[in-house]
Coordinates of C-alpha atoms in Angstrom, one line a residue:
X1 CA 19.4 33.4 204.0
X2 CA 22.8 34.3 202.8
X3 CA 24.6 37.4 202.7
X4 CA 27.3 38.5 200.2
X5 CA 30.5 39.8 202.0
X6 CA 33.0 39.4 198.8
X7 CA 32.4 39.8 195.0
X8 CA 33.1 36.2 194.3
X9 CA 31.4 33.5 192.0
X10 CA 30.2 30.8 194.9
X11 CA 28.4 27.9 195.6
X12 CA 25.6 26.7 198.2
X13 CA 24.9 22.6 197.6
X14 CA 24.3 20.1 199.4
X15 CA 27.0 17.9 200.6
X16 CA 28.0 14.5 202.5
X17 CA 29.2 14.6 205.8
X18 CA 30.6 11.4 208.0
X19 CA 28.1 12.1 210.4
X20 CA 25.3 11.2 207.9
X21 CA 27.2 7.9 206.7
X22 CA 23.9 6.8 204.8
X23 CA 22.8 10.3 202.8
X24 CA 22.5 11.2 199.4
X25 CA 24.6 14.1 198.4
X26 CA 23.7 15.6 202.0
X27 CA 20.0 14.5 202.1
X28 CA 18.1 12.3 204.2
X29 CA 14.2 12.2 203.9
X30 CA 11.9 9.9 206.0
X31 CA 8.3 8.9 205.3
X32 CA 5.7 9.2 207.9
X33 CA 6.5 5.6 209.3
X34 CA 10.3 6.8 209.8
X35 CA 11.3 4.9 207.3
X36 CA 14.4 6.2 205.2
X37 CA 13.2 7.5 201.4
X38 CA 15.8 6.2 198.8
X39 CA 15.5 6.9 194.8
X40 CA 15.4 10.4 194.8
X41 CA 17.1 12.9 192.9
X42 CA 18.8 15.9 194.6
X43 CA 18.8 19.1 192.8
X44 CA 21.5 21.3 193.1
X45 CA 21.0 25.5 193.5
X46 CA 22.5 27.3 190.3
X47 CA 25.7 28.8 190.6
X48 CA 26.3 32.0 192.1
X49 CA 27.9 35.0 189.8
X50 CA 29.1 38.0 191.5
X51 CA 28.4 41.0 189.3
X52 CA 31.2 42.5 187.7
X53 CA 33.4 39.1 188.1
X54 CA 33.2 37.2 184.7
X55 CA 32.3 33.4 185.0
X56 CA 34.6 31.1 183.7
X57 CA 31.9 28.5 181.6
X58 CA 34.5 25.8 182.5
X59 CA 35.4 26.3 185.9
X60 CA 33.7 23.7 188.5
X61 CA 33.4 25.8 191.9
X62 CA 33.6 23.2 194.8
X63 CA 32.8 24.6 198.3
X64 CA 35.4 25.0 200.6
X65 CA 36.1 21.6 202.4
X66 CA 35.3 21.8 206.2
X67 CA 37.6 19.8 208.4
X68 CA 37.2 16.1 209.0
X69 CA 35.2 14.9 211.6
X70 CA 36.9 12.1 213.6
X71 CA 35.7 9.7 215.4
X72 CA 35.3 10.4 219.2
X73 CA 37.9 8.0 221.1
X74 CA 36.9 5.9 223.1
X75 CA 38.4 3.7 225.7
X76 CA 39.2 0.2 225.9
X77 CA 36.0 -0.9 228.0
X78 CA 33.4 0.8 225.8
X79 CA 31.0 -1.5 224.6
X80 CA 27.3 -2.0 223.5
X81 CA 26.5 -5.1 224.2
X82 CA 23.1 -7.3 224.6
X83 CA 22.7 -9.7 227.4
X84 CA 20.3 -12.8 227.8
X85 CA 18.9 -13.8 230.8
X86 CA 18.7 -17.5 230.0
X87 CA 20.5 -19.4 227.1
X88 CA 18.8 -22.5 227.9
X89 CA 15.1 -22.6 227.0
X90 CA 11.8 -24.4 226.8
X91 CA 8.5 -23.4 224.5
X92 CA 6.8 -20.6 226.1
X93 CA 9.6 -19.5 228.5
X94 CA 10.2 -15.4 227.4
X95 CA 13.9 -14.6 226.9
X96 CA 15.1 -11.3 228.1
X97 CA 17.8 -9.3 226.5
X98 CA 19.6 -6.8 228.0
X99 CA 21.1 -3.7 225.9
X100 CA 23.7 -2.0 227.2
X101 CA 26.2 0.7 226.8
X102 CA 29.5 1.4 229.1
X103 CA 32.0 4.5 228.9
X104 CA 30.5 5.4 225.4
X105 CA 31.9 9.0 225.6
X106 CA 30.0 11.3 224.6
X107 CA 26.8 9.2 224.1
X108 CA 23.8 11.3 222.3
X109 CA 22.0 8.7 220.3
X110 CA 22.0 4.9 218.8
X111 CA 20.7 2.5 215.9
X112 CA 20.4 -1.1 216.2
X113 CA 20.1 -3.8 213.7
X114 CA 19.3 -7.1 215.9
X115 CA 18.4 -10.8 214.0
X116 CA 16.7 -13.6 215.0
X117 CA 14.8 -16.9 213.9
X118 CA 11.1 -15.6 213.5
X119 CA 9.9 -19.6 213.7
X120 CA 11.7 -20.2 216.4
X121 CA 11.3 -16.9 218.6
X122 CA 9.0 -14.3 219.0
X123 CA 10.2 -10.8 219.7
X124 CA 7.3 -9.5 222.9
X125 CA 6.9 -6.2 224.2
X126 CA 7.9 -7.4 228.1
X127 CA 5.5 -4.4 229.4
X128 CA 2.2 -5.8 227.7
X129 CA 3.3 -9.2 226.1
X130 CA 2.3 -8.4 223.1
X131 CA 3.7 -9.1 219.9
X132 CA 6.1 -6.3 218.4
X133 CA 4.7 -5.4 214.9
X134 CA 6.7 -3.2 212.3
X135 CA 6.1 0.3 214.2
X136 CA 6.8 -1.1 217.5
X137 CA 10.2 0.2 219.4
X138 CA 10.9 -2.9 220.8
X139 CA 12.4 -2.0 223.8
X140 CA 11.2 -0.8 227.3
X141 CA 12.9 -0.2 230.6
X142 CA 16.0 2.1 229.2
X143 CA 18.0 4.6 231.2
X144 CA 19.5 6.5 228.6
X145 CA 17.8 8.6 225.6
X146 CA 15.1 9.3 228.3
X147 CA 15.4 12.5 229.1
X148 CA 12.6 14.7 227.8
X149 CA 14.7 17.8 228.1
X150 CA 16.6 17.1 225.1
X151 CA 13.8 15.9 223.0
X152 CA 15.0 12.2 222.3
X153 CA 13.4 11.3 219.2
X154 CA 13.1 7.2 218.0
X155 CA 12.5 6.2 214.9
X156 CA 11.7 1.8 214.2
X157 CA 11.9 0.0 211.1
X158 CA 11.2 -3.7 212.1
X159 CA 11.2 -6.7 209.6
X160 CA 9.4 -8.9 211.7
X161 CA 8.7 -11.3 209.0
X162 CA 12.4 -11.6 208.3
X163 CA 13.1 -11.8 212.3
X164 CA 14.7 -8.2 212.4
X165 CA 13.9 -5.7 214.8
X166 CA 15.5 -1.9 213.4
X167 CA 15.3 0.6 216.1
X168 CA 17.1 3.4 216.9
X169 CA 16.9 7.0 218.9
X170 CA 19.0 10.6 219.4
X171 CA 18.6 13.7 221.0
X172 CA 17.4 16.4 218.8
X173 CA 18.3 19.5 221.3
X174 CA 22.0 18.4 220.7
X175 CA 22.9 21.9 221.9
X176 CA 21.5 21.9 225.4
X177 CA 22.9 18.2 226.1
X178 CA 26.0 19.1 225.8
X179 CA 25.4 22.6 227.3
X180 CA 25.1 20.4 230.3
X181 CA 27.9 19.0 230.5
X182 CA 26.6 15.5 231.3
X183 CA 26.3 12.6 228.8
X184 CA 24.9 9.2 229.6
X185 CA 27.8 7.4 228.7
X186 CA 27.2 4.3 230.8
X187 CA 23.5 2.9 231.0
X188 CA 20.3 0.5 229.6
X189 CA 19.1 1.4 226.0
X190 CA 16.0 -1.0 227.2
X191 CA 15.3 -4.3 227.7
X192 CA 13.7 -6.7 224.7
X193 CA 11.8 -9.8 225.1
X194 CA 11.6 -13.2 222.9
X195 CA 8.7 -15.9 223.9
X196 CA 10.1 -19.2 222.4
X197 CA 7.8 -21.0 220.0
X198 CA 10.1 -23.9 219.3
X199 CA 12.4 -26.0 220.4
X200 CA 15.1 -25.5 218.7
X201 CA 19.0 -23.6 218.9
X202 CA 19.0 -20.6 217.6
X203 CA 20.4 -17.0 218.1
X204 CA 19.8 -13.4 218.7
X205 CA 22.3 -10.9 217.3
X206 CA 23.8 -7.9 216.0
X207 CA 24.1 -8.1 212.3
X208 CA 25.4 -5.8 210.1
X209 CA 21.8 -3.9 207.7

């Protein structure tokens, strides 16, 4: 709902924010495998006329810009970073990778785009050592996004064909983590495991989606 308080022709739409880097016009739809929906078209809400004000026909009414939202600063040791146990393998041995954050102020949520050779590695759950499949989250073992007080909510979009594992997770009860004064600015986002299937070099990274 919206109520009047001027005699003013107005807008409502939706708009693009920097906090959602990847909507359109303001939008963001998932399907039920939390996969994002792309191809749509967003329809815009008519124009609002004030009674006794006359529209101009011509005029283009833009809502009223809200104030940038920087970046949060952060210091020179914050870092996300993914740490393997062992760099020097054998088939069969299971590769561990650490993910971790440190001094991420501020911290309330994380997506992760990680490749790797899918004939040469096999990503694992390290829990059950079973093979992660498309709707798997990949990691286990984390000590951040775990608390169920603010509702953490993941959403995984793995490639595994392709060797990508596309996982991510943030606290939906934004308002009552930071009511607490308390973020989890240091800490594991889980642990993710590789069983080698070949001998061969390789890598596992970050890469850009």
């Amino acid at each position: 709902g919206f109520k009047v308080l001027k005699a003013e022709n107005t807008t409502i739409k939706f708009v693009d924010t920097a906090t959602m880097p990847d909507g359109i016009s303001g939008t963001n739809l998932f399907d039920w495998h939390g996969d994002m929906i792309s191809g749509y078209a967003v329809i815009q809400p008519k124009a609002i006329t004030a009674g006794g004000v006359i529209p101009t026909p011509t005029e283009t009414v833009e809502p009223t810009p809200t104030a940038t939202v920087e970046p949060t600063a952060l210091p020179e040791d914050a870092y996300v970073a993914m740490e393997l146990d062992k760099t020097e393998v054998e088939v069969g041995d299971i590769i561990t990778g650490t993910i971790k954050i440190n001094n991420i102020k501020n911290f309330s949520g994380y997506q992760l785009n990680i490749k790797y050779d899918p004939t040469v590695l096999e990503a694992v759950d390290l829990e059950t050592g079973e093979a992660i499949e498309g709707r798997t989250m990949p990691v286990v073992g984390g000590t951040v996004q775990q608390n169920e007080n603010y509702g953490p909510t993941s959403i995984v979009a793995n490639n595994i064909a392709a060797g990508i594992l596309n996982f991510g997770s943030t606290y939906s009860y934004l308002a009552d983590y930071r009511a607490s004064g308390k973020a989890e600015e240091t800490g594991i986002i889980g642990k993710v495991g590789f069983k080698v299937l070949k001998a061969e070099n390789t890598t596992i990274k970050f890469v850009d989606t």
